Tab-separated table of C-alpha atoms in Angstrom:
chain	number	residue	atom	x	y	z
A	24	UNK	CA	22.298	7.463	-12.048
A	25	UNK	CA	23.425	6.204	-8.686
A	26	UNK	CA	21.480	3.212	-7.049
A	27	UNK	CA	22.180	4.225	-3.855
A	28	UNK	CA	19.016	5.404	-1.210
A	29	UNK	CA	19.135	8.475	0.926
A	30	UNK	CA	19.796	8.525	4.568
A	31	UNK	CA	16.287	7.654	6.844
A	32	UNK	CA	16.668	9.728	9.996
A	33	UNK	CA	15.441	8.253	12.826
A	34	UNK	CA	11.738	8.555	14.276
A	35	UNK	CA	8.868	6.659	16.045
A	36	UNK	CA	6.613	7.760	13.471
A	37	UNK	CA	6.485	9.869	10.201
A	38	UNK	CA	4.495	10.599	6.981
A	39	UNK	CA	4.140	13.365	5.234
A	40	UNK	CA	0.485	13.653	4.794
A	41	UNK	CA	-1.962	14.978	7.156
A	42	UNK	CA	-2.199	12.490	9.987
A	43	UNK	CA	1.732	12.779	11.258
A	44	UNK	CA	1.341	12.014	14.882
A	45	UNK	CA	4.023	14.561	17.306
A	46	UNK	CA	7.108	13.413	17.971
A	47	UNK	CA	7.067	12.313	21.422
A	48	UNK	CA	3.617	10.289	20.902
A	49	UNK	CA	3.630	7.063	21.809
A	50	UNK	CA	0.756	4.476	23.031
A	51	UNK	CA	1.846	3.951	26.613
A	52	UNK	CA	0.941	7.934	27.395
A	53	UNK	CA	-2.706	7.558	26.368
A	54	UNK	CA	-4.670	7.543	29.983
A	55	UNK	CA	-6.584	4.369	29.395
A	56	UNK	CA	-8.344	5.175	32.680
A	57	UNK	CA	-11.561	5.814	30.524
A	58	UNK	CA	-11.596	3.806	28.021
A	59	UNK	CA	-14.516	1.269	28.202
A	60	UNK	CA	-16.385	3.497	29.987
A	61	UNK	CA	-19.300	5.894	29.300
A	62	UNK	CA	-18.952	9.369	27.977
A	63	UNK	CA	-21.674	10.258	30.362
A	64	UNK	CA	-19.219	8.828	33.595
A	65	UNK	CA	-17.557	11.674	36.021
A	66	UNK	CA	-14.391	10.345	33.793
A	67	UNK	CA	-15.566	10.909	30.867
A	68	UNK	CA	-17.283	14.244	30.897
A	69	UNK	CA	-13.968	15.289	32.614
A	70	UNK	CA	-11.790	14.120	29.863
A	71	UNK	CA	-13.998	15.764	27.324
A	72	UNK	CA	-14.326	19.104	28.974
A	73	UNK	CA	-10.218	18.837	29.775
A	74	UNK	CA	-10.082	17.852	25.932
A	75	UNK	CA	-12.275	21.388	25.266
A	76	UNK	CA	-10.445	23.571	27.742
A	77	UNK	CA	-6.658	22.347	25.867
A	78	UNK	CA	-7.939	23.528	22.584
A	79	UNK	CA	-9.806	26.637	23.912
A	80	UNK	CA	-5.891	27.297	25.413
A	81	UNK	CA	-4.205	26.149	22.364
A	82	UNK	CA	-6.122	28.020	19.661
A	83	UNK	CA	-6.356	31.004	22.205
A	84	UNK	CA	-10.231	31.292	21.750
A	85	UNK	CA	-11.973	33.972	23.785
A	86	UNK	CA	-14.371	33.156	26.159
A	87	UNK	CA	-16.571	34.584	24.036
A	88	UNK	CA	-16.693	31.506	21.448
A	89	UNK	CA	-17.919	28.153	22.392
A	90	UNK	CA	-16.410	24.865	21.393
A	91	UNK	CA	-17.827	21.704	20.960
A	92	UNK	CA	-16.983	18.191	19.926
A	93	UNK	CA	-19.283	16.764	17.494
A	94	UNK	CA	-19.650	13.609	15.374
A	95	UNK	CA	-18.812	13.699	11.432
A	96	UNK	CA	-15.199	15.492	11.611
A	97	UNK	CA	-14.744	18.658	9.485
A	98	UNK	CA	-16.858	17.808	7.550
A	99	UNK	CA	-20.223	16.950	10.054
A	100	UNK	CA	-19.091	19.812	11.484
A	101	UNK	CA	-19.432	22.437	8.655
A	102	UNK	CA	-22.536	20.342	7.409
A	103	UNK	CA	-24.026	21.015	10.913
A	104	UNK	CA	-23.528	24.461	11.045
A	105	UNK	CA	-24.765	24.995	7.242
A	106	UNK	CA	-27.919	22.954	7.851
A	107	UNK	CA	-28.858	24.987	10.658
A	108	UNK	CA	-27.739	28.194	10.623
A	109	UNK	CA	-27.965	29.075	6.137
A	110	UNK	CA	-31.443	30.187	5.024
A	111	UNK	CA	-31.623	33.217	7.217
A	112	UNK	CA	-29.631	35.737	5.027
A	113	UNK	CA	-28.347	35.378	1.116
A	114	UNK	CA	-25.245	32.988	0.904
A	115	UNK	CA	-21.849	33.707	-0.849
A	116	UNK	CA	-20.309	30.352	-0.866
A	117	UNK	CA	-16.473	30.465	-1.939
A	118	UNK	CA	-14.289	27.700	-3.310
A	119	UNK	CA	-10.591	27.638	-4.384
A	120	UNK	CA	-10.518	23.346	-3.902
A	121	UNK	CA	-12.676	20.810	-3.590
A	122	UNK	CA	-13.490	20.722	-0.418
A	123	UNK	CA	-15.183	24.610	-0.784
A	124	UNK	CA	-16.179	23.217	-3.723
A	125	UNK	CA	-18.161	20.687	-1.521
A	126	UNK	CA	-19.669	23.207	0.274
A	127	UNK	CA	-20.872	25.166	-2.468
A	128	UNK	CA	-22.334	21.601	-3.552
A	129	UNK	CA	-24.150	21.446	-0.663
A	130	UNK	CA	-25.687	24.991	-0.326
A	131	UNK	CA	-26.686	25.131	-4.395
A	132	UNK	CA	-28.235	21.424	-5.084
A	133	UNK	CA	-28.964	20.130	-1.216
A	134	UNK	CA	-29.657	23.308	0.811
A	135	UNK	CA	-31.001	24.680	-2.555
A	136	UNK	CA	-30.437	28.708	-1.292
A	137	UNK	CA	-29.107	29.601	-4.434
A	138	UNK	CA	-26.199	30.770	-3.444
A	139	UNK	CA	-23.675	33.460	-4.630
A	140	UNK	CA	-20.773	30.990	-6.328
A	141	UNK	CA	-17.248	32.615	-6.041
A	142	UNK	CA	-14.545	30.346	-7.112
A	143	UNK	CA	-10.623	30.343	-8.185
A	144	UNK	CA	-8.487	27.461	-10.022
A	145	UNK	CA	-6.527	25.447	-8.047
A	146	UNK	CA	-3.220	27.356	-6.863
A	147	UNK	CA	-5.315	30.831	-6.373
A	148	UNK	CA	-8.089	32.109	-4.430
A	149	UNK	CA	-10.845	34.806	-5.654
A	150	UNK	CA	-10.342	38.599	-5.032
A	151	UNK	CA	-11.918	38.670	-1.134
A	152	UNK	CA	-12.064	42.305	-1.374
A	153	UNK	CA	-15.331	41.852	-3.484
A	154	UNK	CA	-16.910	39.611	-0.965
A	155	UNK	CA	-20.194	41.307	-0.094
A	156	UNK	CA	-20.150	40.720	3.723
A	157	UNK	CA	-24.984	41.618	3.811
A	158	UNK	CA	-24.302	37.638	2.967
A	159	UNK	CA	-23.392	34.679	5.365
A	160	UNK	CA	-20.211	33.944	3.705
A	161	UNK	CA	-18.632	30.154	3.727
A	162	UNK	CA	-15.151	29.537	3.281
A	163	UNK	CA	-11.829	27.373	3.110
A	164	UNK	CA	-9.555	29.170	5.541
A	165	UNK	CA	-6.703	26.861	3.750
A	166	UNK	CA	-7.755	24.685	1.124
A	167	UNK	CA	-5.879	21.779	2.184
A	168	UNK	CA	-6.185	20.268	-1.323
A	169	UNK	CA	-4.438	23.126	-3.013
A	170	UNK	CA	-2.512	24.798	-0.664
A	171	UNK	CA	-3.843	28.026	-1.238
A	172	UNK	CA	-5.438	30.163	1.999
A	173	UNK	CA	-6.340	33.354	3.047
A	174	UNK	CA	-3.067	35.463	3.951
A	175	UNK	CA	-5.015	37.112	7.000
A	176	UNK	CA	-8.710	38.404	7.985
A	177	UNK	CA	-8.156	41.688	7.405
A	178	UNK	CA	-10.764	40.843	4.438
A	179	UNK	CA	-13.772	40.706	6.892
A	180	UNK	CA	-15.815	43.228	7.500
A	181	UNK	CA	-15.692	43.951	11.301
A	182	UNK	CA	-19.438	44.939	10.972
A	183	UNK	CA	-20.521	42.652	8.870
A	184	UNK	CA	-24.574	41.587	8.678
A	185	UNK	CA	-23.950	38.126	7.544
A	186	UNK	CA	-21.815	35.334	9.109
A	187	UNK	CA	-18.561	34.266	8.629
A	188	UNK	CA	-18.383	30.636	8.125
A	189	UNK	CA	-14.870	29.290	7.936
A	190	UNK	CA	-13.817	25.719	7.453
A	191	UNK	CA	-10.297	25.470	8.938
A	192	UNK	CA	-9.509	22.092	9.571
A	193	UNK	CA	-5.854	22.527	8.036
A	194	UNK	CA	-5.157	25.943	9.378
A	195	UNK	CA	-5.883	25.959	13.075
A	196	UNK	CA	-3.147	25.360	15.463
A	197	UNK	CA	-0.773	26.498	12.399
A	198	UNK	CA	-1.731	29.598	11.485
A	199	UNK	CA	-2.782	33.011	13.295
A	200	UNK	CA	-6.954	33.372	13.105
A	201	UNK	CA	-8.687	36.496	13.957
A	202	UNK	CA	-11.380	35.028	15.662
A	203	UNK	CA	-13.126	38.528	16.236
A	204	UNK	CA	-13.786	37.893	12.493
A	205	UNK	CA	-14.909	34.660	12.668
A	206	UNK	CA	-18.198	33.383	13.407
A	207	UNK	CA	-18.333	29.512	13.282
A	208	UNK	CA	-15.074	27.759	12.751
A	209	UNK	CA	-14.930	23.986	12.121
A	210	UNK	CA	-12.070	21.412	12.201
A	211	UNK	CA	-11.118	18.244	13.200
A	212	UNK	CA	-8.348	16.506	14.895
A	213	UNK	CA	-6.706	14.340	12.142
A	214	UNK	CA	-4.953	17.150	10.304
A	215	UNK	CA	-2.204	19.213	12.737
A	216	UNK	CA	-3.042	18.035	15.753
A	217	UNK	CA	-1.883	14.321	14.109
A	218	UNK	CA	-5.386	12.581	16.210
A	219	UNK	CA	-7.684	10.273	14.682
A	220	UNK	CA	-10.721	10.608	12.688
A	221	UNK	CA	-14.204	10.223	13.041
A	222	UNK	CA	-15.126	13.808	14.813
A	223	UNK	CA	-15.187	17.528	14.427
A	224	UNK	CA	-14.545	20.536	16.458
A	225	UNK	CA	-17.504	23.522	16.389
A	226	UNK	CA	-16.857	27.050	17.349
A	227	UNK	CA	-19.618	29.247	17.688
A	228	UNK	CA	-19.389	32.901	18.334
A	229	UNK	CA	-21.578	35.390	19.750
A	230	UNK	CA	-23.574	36.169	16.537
A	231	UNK	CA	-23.734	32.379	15.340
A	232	UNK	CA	-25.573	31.591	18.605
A	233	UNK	CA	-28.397	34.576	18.274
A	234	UNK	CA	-28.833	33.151	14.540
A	235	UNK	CA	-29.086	29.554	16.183
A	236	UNK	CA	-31.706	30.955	18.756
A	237	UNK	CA	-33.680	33.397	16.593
A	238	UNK	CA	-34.036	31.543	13.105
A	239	UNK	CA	-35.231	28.414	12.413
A	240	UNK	CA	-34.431	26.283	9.135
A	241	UNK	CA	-37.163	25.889	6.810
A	242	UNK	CA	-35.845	21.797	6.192
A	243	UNK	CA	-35.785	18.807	8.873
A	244	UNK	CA	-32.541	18.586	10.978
A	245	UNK	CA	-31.100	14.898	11.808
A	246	UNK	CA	-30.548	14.536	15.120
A	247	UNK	CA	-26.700	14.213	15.093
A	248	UNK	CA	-27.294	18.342	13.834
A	249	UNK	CA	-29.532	19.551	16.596
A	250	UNK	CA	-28.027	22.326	18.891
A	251	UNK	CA	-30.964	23.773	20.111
A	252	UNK	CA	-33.628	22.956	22.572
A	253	UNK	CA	-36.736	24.885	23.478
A	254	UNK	CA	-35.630	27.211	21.727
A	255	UNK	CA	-31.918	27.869	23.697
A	256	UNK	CA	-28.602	26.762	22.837
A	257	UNK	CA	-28.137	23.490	23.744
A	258	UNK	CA	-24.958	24.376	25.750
A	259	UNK	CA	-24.394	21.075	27.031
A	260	UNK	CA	-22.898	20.342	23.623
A	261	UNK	CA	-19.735	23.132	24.413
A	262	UNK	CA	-19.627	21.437	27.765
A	263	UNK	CA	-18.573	17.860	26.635
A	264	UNK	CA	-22.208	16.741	26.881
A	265	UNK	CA	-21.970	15.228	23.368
A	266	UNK	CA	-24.901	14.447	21.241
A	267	UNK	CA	-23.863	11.125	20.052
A	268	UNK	CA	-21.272	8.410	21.505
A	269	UNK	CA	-17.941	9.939	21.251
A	270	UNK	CA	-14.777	7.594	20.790
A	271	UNK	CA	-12.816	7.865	24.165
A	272	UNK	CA	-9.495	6.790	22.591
A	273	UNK	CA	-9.732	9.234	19.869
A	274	UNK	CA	-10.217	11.830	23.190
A	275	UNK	CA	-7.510	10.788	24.764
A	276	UNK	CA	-5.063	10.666	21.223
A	277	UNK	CA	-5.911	14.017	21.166
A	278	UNK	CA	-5.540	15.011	24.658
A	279	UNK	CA	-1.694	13.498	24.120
A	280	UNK	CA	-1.402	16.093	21.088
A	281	UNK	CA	-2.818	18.667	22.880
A	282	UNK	CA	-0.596	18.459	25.973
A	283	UNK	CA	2.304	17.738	23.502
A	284	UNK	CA	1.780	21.366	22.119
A	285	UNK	CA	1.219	23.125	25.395
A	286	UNK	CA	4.311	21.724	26.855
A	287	UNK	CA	6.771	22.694	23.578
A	288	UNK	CA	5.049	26.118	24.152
A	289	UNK	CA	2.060	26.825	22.997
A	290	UNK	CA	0.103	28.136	19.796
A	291	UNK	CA	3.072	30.233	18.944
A	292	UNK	CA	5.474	27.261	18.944
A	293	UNK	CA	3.383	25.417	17.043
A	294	UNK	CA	2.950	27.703	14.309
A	295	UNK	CA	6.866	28.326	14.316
A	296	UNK	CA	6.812	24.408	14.172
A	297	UNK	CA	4.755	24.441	10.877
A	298	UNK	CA	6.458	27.911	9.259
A	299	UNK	CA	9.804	25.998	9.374
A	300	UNK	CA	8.632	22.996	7.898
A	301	UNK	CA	6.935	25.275	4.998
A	302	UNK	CA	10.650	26.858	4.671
A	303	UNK	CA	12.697	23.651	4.631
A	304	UNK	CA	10.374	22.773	2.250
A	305	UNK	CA	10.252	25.585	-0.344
A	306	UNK	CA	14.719	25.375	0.101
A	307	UNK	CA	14.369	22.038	-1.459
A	308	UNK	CA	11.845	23.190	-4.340
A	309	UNK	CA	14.074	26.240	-4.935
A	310	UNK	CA	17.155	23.959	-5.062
A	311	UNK	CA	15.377	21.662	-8.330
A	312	UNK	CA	14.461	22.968	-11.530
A	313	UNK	CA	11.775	20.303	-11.925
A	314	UNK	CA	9.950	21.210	-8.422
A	315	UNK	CA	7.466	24.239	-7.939
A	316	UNK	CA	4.809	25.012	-6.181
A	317	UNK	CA	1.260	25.308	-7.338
A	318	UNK	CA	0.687	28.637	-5.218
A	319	UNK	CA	2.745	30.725	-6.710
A	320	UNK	CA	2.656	33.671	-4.647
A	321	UNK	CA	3.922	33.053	-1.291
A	322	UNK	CA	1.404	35.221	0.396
A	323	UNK	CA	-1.369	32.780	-0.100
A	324	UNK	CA	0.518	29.718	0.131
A	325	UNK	CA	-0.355	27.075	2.884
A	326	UNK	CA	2.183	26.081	5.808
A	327	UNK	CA	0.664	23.084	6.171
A	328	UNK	CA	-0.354	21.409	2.766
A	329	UNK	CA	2.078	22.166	0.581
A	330	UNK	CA	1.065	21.381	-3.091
A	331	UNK	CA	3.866	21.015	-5.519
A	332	UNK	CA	4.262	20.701	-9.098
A	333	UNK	CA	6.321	18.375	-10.831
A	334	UNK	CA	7.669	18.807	-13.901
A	335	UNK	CA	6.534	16.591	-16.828
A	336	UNK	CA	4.464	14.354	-14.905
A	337	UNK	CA	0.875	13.060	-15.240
A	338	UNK	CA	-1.300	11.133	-12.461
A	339	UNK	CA	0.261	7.950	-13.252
A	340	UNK	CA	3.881	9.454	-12.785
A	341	UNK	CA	2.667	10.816	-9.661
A	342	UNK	CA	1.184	7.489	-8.516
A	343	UNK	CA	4.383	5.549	-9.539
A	344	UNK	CA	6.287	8.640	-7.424
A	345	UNK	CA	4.504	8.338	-4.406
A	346	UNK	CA	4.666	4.072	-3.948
A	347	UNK	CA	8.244	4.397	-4.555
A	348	UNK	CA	8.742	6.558	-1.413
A	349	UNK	CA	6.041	4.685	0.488
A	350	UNK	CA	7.640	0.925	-0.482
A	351	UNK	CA	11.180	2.319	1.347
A	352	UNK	CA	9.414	3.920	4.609
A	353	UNK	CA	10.668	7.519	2.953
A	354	UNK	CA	7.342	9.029	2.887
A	355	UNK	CA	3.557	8.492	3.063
A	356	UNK	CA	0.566	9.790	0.910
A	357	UNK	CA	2.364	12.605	-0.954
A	358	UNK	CA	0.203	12.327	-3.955
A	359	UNK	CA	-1.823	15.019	-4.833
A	360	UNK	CA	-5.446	14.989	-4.083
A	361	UNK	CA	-7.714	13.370	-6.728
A	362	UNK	CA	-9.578	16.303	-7.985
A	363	UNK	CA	-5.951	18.418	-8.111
A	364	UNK	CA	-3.869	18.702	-11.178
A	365	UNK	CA	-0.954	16.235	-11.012
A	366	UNK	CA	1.474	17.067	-8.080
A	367	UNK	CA	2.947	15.927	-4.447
A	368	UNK	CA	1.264	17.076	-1.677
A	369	UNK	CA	3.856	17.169	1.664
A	370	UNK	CA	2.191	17.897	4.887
A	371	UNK	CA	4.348	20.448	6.626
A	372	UNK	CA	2.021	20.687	9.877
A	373	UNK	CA	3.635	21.174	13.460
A	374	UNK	CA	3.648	17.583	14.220
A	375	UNK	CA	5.978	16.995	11.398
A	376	UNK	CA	9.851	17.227	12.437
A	377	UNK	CA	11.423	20.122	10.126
A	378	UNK	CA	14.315	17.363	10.328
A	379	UNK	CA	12.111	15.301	8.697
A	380	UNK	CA	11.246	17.584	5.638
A	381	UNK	CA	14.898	18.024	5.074
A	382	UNK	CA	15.755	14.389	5.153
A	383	UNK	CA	12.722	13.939	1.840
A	384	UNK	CA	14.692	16.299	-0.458
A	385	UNK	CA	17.407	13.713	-1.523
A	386	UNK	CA	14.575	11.068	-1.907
A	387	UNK	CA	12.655	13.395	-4.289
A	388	UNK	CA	15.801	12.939	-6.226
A	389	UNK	CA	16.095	9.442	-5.652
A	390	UNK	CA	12.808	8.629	-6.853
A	391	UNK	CA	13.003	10.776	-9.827
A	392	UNK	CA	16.066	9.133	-11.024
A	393	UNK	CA	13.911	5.686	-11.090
A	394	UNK	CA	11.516	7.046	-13.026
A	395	UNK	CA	13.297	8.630	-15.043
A	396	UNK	CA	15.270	5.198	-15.878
């Protein structure tokens, strides 16, 4: 065993978990213009509706889908769209990690709908082709704690009765969505885009808004989860009228992203961005006997959060693993998930460099010599 540590290329910032800001990103190109003042200013509705308009560009969202910034990230903004929009039909709630697992959490014991449970281990996802699409269906476009997703939307049923209901907080800006097939999409900045926490995106289509203006829930909505008002969309909301106090630097972090992307060229570049990451990636796992990935068929495996196997190691090897890397500046929160089996998770989303990903594959083997000393 040789004591000697890998090369570190040189960056302004790095990790490879979710949260990897772009490359170029740096504090003195946030427009501090706003900050301090209200959301409700000229300025601020501006920046929000600019912040809107960027992602409507980026994700290349038809007109015919609204977007809206709300509080809670991915997760308020599933939650919000479950709590008011579920009840109307029967419910097929899907889960291949454990954030779907979540969501069938919420809809069986909180919602209580008693829903249609379809769920896959970790490293697979359930046969879609059985999906009975006279239910409002939720699901993990890519289950960012296993790295398994859907290889398309060809699974939808173009005339379905039910709603699609698809959490893609680790997919969007990284992978190609139908949105045709989609009917409310949620996200939220802190996973490609690099941005901070705290909110969520909402995307509404056509059908999701008659279901929000023609059924009412039979349970008590907070106010953070209202969208409707007398008895209309409250469009305000896909305006940058926000229903709650919005943080203005967390707009303008992910204005920076947003711009970032546009000027490198667009959703297709970005995707590119996050496909050669994957593929530097799976080069260094097909290069070690003692790497593999948890999805084991490429169709289904993320671009983004890419779960590996290691060989021979438990959640305290892991652990151990990942605070060696993170003690030397080589790599940040590559454990696994908590409710995953054992593994690294590396974050190969288009804010990463795919220099980056190459430079980790020599400390994989550094740190696995440690151990293994």
């Amino acid at each position: 065993m040789t004591d000697t540590k890998p090369t570190l290329p040189e960056r302004p910032y790095f990790s490879s978990g979710p949260c990897a800001k772009p490359p170029v990103w740096s504090p003195e190109k946030l427009d501090t213009r706003v900050l301090g003042r209200s959301h409700r200013s000229k300025l601020g509705k501006q920046r929000l509706q600019y912040c809107i308009d960027l992602m409507r560009e980026l994700l290349e969202l038809p007109e015919t889908h609204r977007i809206g910034i709300v509080p809670g990230s991915d997760t308020g903004a599933f939650e919000m769209a479950m709590w008011t929009m579920l009840g109307a039909r029967p419910v097929t709630a899907m889960a291949w990690e454990s954030f779907g697992a979540g969501w069938v959490t919420d809809a069986a014991k909180q919602l209580r709908i008693d829903p249609t449970i379809v769920e896959a281990p970790y490293g697979d996802i359930p046969d879609l082709n059985a999906v009975d699409w006279s239910n409002d269906v939720l699901f993990t476009w890519n289950g960012t704690t296993s790295g398994a997703r859907v290889p398309n939307a060809d699974w939808i049923a173009a005339d379905r009765e039910g709603l699609s209901f698809a959490d893609a907080t680790s997919a969007v800006f990284a992978q190609k969505i139908d949105w045709t097939k989609i009917d409310v999409c949620t996200f939220s900045w802190q996973k490609v885009l690099g941005g901070e926490g705290a909110h969520g995106v909402l995307i509404l289509g056509p059908r999701a808004v008659e279901r929000l203006e023609t059924y009412t829930p039979a349970w008590p909505l907070p106010k953070v989860f209202r969208l409707v008002s007398k008895g209309k969309l409250a469009e305000g909301v896909f305006k940058g009228e926000t229903i709650n106090t919005p943080s203005m630097l967390a707009v303008e972090d992910a204005i920076l992203s947003l711009e970032w992307g546009k000027d490198i060229g667009g959703a297709a570049a970005l995707r590119a961005r996050a496909d050669a990451n994957a593929a530097a990636l799976n080069a260094i796992v097909e290069a070690r006997d003692w790497l593999g990935h948890l999805v084991t068929d490429p169709a289904i495996r993320s671009n983004t959060s890419v779960c590996l196997t290691v060989e021979g190691a438990d959640e305290a090897y892991i652990k151990a693993f990942a605070k060696l890397l993170e003690d030397e500046g080589a790599a940040y929160d590559i454990a696994g998930y908590r409710d995953a089996p054992a593994g690294l998770r590396i974050w190969c989303g288009a804010t990463v460099d795919t220099a980056d990903i190459e430079a980790l594959g020599p400390w994989l083997d550094w740190a696995r010599e440690k151990l293994s000393a």
